[in-house]
Amino acid sequence: VEHPAKATNRETREHNERLVLATVYDSGPVSRADVARLTGLTRTTVSDVVEGLLASSLCEEIGHGPSTGGKAPILVEIPSEARLLVGVDLGDQVFTAAIVNLRGAILQRVDAPSESTNGEGALRLAIDVMERALSLAGAPVLGVGIGAPGLVDASAGTVIQAVTRDWRMLPLGPIVADHFGLPVYVANDCQAAVLAEHVFGATRGPNLITVKAGQGIGAGLVINGETFPGDGYGAGEIGHTIVDPGGRMCRCARRGCLETVASMPAILVELSDRLGHPISQEEALRQFRLGEPDAHEVVLEAGRQLGAALGGLVGALHVRRFVLAGTMAAFGEPWLEAVAAAAADRALGALAADTTFELGRIDDVVVLGASALLMTRELGLSLHPFGSPRPPRTPVAVAVAGAAAASTPGLAARLGAAP
Amino acid sequence: VEHPAKATNRETREHNERLVLATVYDSGPVSRADVARLTGLTRTTVSDVVEGLLASSLCEEIGHGPSTGGKAPILVEIPSEARLLVGVDLGDQVFTAAIVNLRGAILQRVDAPSESTNGEGALRLAIDVMERALSLAGAPVLGVGIGAPGLVDASAGTVIQAVTRDWRMLPLGPIVADHFGLPVYVANDCQAAVLAEHVFGATRGPNLITVKAGQGIGAGLVINGETFPGDGYGAGEIGHTIVDPGGRMCRCARRGCLETVASMPAILVELSDRLGHPISQEEALRQFRLGEPDAHEVVLEAGRQLGAALGGLVGALHVRRFVLAGTMAAFGEPWLEAVAAAAADRALGALAADTTFELGRIDDVVVLGASALLMTRELGLSLHPFGSPRPPRTPVAVAVAGAAAASTPGLAARLGAAP
């Protein structure tokens, strides 16, 4: 029988460090006195923590604020590039590694076509794009966040299974951590996508579902402010739920999966059938925008099929906000409306009325989600912290792949001295 | 922008009190020295906390354990009836209030037929059964837990909407708390059901879905060890997801809801149609057990319909354990197998293979779930604490309806002196 561990002094210190860091990140430039006021911590504690953050160059003094009678207070802030994040998207068609700042801006990016590579070759290509991105970083790097396809054990950094890459039980996180000597976090790409919306998006509230519809279809869930991987990392794997028994053959060797009726390949197959010749994604998009009837009909039907599947989730989870991303989102508002209408048709009226579907407004959603994973796990930072109704937590060390973060000293100590 | 609150001394004290209480509950009879060893707390802290628990009679000294060289240690335990719980099920057909001990045993129960009552009358009947149950309690009562139909705001204790009772924005928790001067917790009945399985059942693991199929169909979700109500308390409302567009008319005034194909009323309607005369629930059960072909066919088809709907959840959430309860569960293993097979047919193979469906083994699941709600919220106790992969929390006061628990002194203080 396990019990909650007692709160130790170390945990309390790290909790307070994260609290100060998050406050300076959100409210900076800010004085130490204001940080004390905002956090409820004593001025001595705040000063101690800020000293540590200054010593590690994570925080900077940037001059004096207005005096409120006495001495003008010194203001501190967290420079956007105090640390850089490497965000990686191991996409179906392209591998991308980008240098991202602490506010979610992409500073540099390296892309490599990835469609024809798998196994060891795909792993080498992934490390290669990261290496090239790292060589472009102009400031100290916090670590690497990776959005990977397939079932991913995010606590160990292992890709359990990624059929498209022929990866099985690949310890991707530890391999990359060993290679670069940096902390590395790995998550499923759809779970990274939902984290991008949660951390860098305009989101409020503790719950969010992001649906990525493109080559495949998958969802990512944020539940109570945390990505929810399920009991075995498969949460969000909605693409291979059968919605049309006896329908078209799927790449998973069964018939009528959601992907066979609502993904980009599905509409290209259907359009090709109608037109009597193959059609590219670009051409389908062009025809849709021109209002070509076949393209319109096929795309909206795909939207309705996706919406009908999501309708089941509306009732089961009552999560108010669904964000749609992936290449299908390029079909824009008409497609979105088809999705939303079909979902509403399927769900209990009161719940449907309470649920919004919107298009993701974040480009490079997996790159940014992987960066967000790294930033939240290493620093506890989020651009949009939400007011959780739940008890505050004493943060403890998160399992990190690789030796670089194997021990768990205080946050400032772990970040090292100013480089 | 909100931040996690700093850990205060009061929170640390309450955290440690709950830790000691849970340890004595799980491991008792146990010595103070063993509690210190099991929790990692100092012996002084443990002794202080135990003194408080003894003073409130929540804990008892029950004699000496074996000596390990020196003085034989005094053993302490939490008597099963140190406090009694009032668990209430405001069911569709019967209102039940029961006196339940701290190990989930029902000591006394009061039932009242409820089918024909609603509005104020239903509220009066609910209070009446509680009053009668309370009069039977032979030991101090900790409070009241209520499983109510409809959308329930569990943090405020308000029934937002319960169509069957004609209740809208009914502050049930505060009303009952004022009436009895006790802490009162209210949850949706399906959410109570899942808590019963989680707290008193044979469950392990942080995630669990309970599906209650009877007059209606609803689910309760435990996610990361906590019931998940969704953004607006509607999570688990799967009964009115449309699975058969254009199908039978539902009591919600739409066609083809899951309830129209998989609930008890649905099979009674279908069987009546086939037989040419009305049939009761008892008669349907009897015919099914006798192997009567129509009953068999209709019941198994209802199981398949439920399974197909649950298949979508298997992929979306990857929660390994589904427990099926409600009157439909009386159809036993053949029905369960139909549910499980249909769910597996719909879900991705790897996820389906990883998911189990089982019949709930807890009678009075809502009564016990409501008791569990009270016990976990007030005392932080659970018969089956699970090894959560997440950080331990510093418990803080939970919002409680009613004046009795409006302030938040330490746990022992809140429980009061020995009665």
PDB file of N, CA and C in Angstrom, chain A residues 346-387:
ATOM      1  N   ARG A 346     -25.266  14.451 -32.652  1.00  0.00           N
ATOM      2  CA  ARG A 346     -25.121  13.182 -31.959  1.00  0.00           C
ATOM      3  C   ARG A 346     -25.205  13.286 -30.449  1.00  0.00           C
ATOM      4  N   ALA A 347     -24.856  14.452 -29.903  1.00  0.00           N
ATOM      5  CA  ALA A 347     -24.721  14.567 -28.446  1.00  0.00           C
ATOM      6  C   ALA A 347     -25.999  15.119 -27.817  1.00  0.00           C
ATOM      7  N   LEU A 348     -26.145  14.878 -26.530  1.00  0.00           N
ATOM      8  CA  LEU A 348     -27.253  15.444 -25.754  1.00  0.00           C
ATOM      9  C   LEU A 348     -27.258  16.963 -25.936  1.00  0.00           C
ATOM     10  N   GLY A 349     -28.440  17.514 -26.215  1.00  0.00           N
ATOM     11  CA  GLY A 349     -28.542  18.930 -26.557  1.00  0.00           C
ATOM     12  C   GLY A 349     -27.836  19.870 -25.596  1.00  0.00           C
ATOM     13  N   ALA A 350     -28.059  19.668 -24.288  1.00  0.00           N
ATOM     14  CA  ALA A 350     -27.480  20.588 -23.306  1.00  0.00           C
ATOM     15  C   ALA A 350     -25.956  20.542 -23.354  1.00  0.00           C
ATOM     16  N   LEU A 351     -25.415  19.360 -23.614  1.00  0.00           N
ATOM     17  CA  LEU A 351     -23.962  19.244 -23.666  1.00  0.00           C
ATOM     18  C   LEU A 351     -23.432  19.815 -24.974  1.00  0.00           C
ATOM     19  N   ALA A 352     -24.130  19.551 -26.072  1.00  0.00           N
ATOM     20  CA  ALA A 352     -23.690  20.056 -27.370  1.00  0.00           C
ATOM     21  C   ALA A 352     -23.655  21.580 -27.357  1.00  0.00           C
ATOM     22  N   ALA A 353     -24.678  22.183 -26.745  1.00  0.00           N
ATOM     23  CA  ALA A 353     -24.750  23.641 -26.720  1.00  0.00           C
ATOM     24  C   ALA A 353     -23.607  24.233 -25.911  1.00  0.00           C
ATOM     25  N   ASP A 354     -23.023  23.412 -25.080  1.00  0.00           N
ATOM     26  CA  ASP A 354     -22.009  23.856 -24.143  1.00  0.00           C
ATOM     27  C   ASP A 354     -20.601  23.608 -24.675  1.00  0.00           C
ATOM     28  N   THR A 355     -20.501  23.121 -25.910  1.00  0.00           N
ATOM     29  CA  THR A 355     -19.217  22.684 -26.442  1.00  0.00           C
ATOM     30  C   THR A 355     -18.858  23.512 -27.669  1.00  0.00           C
ATOM     31  N   THR A 356     -17.613  23.949 -27.762  1.00  0.00           N
ATOM     32  CA  THR A 356     -17.190  24.701 -28.940  1.00  0.00           C
ATOM     33  C   THR A 356     -16.143  23.911 -29.718  1.00  0.00           C
ATOM     34  N   PHE A 357     -16.233  24.033 -31.029  1.00  0.00           N
ATOM     35  CA  PHE A 357     -15.229  23.461 -31.918  1.00  0.00           C
ATOM     36  C   PHE A 357     -14.553  24.627 -32.616  1.00  0.00           C
ATOM     37  N   GLU A 358     -13.232  24.635 -32.632  1.00  0.00           N
ATOM     38  CA  GLU A 358     -12.545  25.729 -33.304  1.00  0.00           C
ATOM     39  C   GLU A 358     -11.316  25.207 -34.037  1.00  0.00           C
ATOM     40  N   LEU A 359     -10.861  25.992 -34.995  1.00  0.00           N
ATOM     41  CA  LEU A 359      -9.647  25.625 -35.723  1.00  0.00           C
ATOM     42  C   LEU A 359      -8.443  26.060 -34.905  1.00  0.00           C
ATOM     43  N   GLY A 360      -7.436  25.199 -34.840  1.00  0.00           N
ATOM     44  CA  GLY A 360      -6.204  25.566 -34.148  1.00  0.00           C
ATOM     45  C   GLY A 360      -5.574  26.771 -34.828  1.00  0.00           C
ATOM     46  N   ARG A 361      -5.083  27.698 -34.036  1.00  0.00           N
ATOM     47  CA  ARG A 361      -4.452  28.864 -34.648  1.00  0.00           C
ATOM     48  C   ARG A 361      -2.944  28.818 -34.504  1.00  0.00           C
ATOM     49  N   ILE A 362      -2.449  27.660 -34.081  1.00  0.00           N
ATOM     50  CA  ILE A 362      -1.010  27.526 -33.886  1.00  0.00           C
ATOM     51  C   ILE A 362      -0.424  26.726 -35.040  1.00  0.00           C
ATOM     52  N   ASP A 363       0.494  27.360 -35.799  1.00  0.00           N
ATOM     53  CA  ASP A 363       1.237  26.602 -36.803  1.00  0.00           C
ATOM     54  C   ASP A 363       2.274  25.762 -36.063  1.00  0.00           C
ATOM     55  N   ASP A 364       2.783  24.762 -36.718  1.00  0.00           N
ATOM     56  CA  ASP A 364       3.821  23.933 -36.101  1.00  0.00           C
ATOM     57  C   ASP A 364       3.392  23.480 -34.709  1.00  0.00           C
ATOM     58  N   VAL A 365       2.199  22.948 -34.656  1.00  0.00           N
ATOM     59  CA  VAL A 365       1.600  22.655 -33.361  1.00  0.00           C
ATOM     60  C   VAL A 365       2.372  21.569 -32.605  1.00  0.00           C
ATOM     61  N   VAL A 366       2.940  20.603 -33.319  1.00  0.00           N
ATOM     62  CA  VAL A 366       3.677  19.541 -32.626  1.00  0.00           C
ATOM     63  C   VAL A 366       5.033  20.054 -32.144  1.00  0.00           C
ATOM     64  N   VAL A 367       5.710  20.855 -32.980  1.00  0.00           N
ATOM     65  CA  VAL A 367       6.986  21.458 -32.571  1.00  0.00           C
ATOM     66  C   VAL A 367       6.784  22.280 -31.293  1.00  0.00           C
ATOM     67  N   LEU A 368       5.752  23.088 -31.294  1.00  0.00           N
ATOM     68  CA  LEU A 368       5.517  23.934 -30.119  1.00  0.00           C
ATOM     69  C   LEU A 368       5.026  23.120 -28.927  1.00  0.00           C
ATOM     70  N   GLY A 369       4.264  22.088 -29.194  1.00  0.00           N
ATOM     71  CA  GLY A 369       3.811  21.229 -28.101  1.00  0.00           C
ATOM     72  C   GLY A 369       4.971  20.491 -27.458  1.00  0.00           C
ATOM     73  N   ALA A 370       5.895  20.028 -28.283  1.00  0.00           N
ATOM     74  CA  ALA A 370       7.073  19.346 -27.741  1.00  0.00           C
ATOM     75  C   ALA A 370       7.911  20.332 -26.927  1.00  0.00           C
ATOM     76  N   SER A 371       8.009  21.573 -27.397  1.00  0.00           N
ATOM     77  CA  SER A 371       8.715  22.608 -26.642  1.00  0.00           C
ATOM     78  C   SER A 371       8.010  22.881 -25.324  1.00  0.00           C
ATOM     79  N   ALA A 372       6.685  22.924 -25.386  1.00  0.00           N
ATOM     80  CA  ALA A 372       5.896  23.179 -24.177  1.00  0.00           C
ATOM     81  C   ALA A 372       6.083  22.060 -23.159  1.00  0.00           C
ATOM     82  N   LEU A 373       6.155  20.831 -23.662  1.00  0.00           N
ATOM     83  CA  LEU A 373       6.380  19.677 -22.784  1.00  0.00           C
ATOM     84  C   LEU A 373       7.674  19.861 -22.005  1.00  0.00           C
ATOM     85  N   LEU A 374       8.722  20.209 -22.735  1.00  0.00           N
ATOM     86  CA  LEU A 374      10.028  20.441 -22.115  1.00  0.00           C
ATOM     87  C   LEU A 374       9.958  21.573 -21.095  1.00  0.00           C
ATOM     88  N   MET A 375       9.346  22.682 -21.494  1.00  0.00           N
ATOM     89  CA  MET A 375       9.324  23.875 -20.642  1.00  0.00           C
ATOM     90  C   MET A 375       8.490  23.654 -19.381  1.00  0.00           C
ATOM     91  N   THR A 376       7.341  23.010 -19.543  1.00  0.00           N
ATOM     92  CA  THR A 376       6.503  22.790 -18.356  1.00  0.00           C
ATOM     93  C   THR A 376       7.167  21.779 -17.422  1.00  0.00           C
ATOM     94  N   ARG A 377       7.747  20.725 -17.984  1.00  0.00           N
ATOM     95  CA  ARG A 377       8.341  19.706 -17.133  1.00  0.00           C
ATOM     96  C   ARG A 377       9.608  20.215 -16.436  1.00  0.00           C
ATOM     97  N   GLU A 378      10.445  20.946 -17.155  1.00  0.00           N
ATOM     98  CA  GLU A 378      11.710  21.396 -16.564  1.00  0.00           C
ATOM     99  C   GLU A 378      11.529  22.611 -15.666  1.00  0.00           C
ATOM    100  N   LEU A 379      10.671  23.537 -16.081  1.00  0.00           N
ATOM    101  CA  LEU A 379      10.576  24.807 -15.360  1.00  0.00           C
ATOM    102  C   LEU A 379       9.205  25.049 -14.720  1.00  0.00           C
ATOM    103  N   GLY A 380       8.232  24.235 -15.073  1.00  0.00           N
ATOM    104  CA  GLY A 380       6.891  24.463 -14.520  1.00  0.00           C
ATOM    105  C   GLY A 380       6.223  25.699 -15.082  1.00  0.00           C
ATOM    106  N   LEU A 381       6.679  26.158 -16.265  1.00  0.00           N
ATOM    107  CA  LEU A 381       6.119  27.385 -16.830  1.00  0.00           C
ATOM    108  C   LEU A 381       5.030  27.083 -17.844  1.00  0.00           C
ATOM    109  N   SER A 382       4.062  27.967 -17.915  1.00  0.00           N
ATOM    110  CA  SER A 382       3.004  27.878 -18.911  1.00  0.00           C
ATOM    111  C   SER A 382       2.570  29.301 -19.219  1.00  0.00           C
ATOM    112  N   LEU A 383       2.381  29.608 -20.491  1.00  0.00           N
ATOM    113  CA  LEU A 383       1.943  30.965 -20.829  1.00  0.00           C
ATOM    114  C   LEU A 383       0.560  31.257 -20.285  1.00  0.00           C
ATOM    115  N   HIS A 384      -0.231  30.221 -20.137  1.00  0.00           N
ATOM    116  CA  HIS A 384      -1.603  30.439 -19.690  1.00  0.00           C
ATOM    117  C   HIS A 384      -1.941  29.532 -18.528  1.00  0.00           C
ATOM    118  N   PRO A 385      -1.360  29.793 -17.379  1.00  0.00           N
ATOM    119  CA  PRO A 385      -1.752  28.965 -16.236  1.00  0.00           C
ATOM    120  C   PRO A 385      -3.235  29.161 -15.993  1.00  0.00           C
ATOM    121  N   PHE A 386      -3.895  28.114 -15.579  1.00  0.00           N
ATOM    122  CA  PHE A 386      -5.339  28.189 -15.428  1.00  0.00           C
ATOM    123  C   PHE A 386      -5.655  28.093 -13.957  1.00  0.00           C
ATOM    124  N   GLY A 387      -6.794  28.613 -13.614  1.00  0.00           N
ATOM    125  CA  GLY A 387      -7.230  28.521 -12.225  1.00  0.00           C
ATOM    126  C   GLY A 387      -7.808  27.153 -11.969  1.00  0.00           C
TER     127      GLY A 387
END
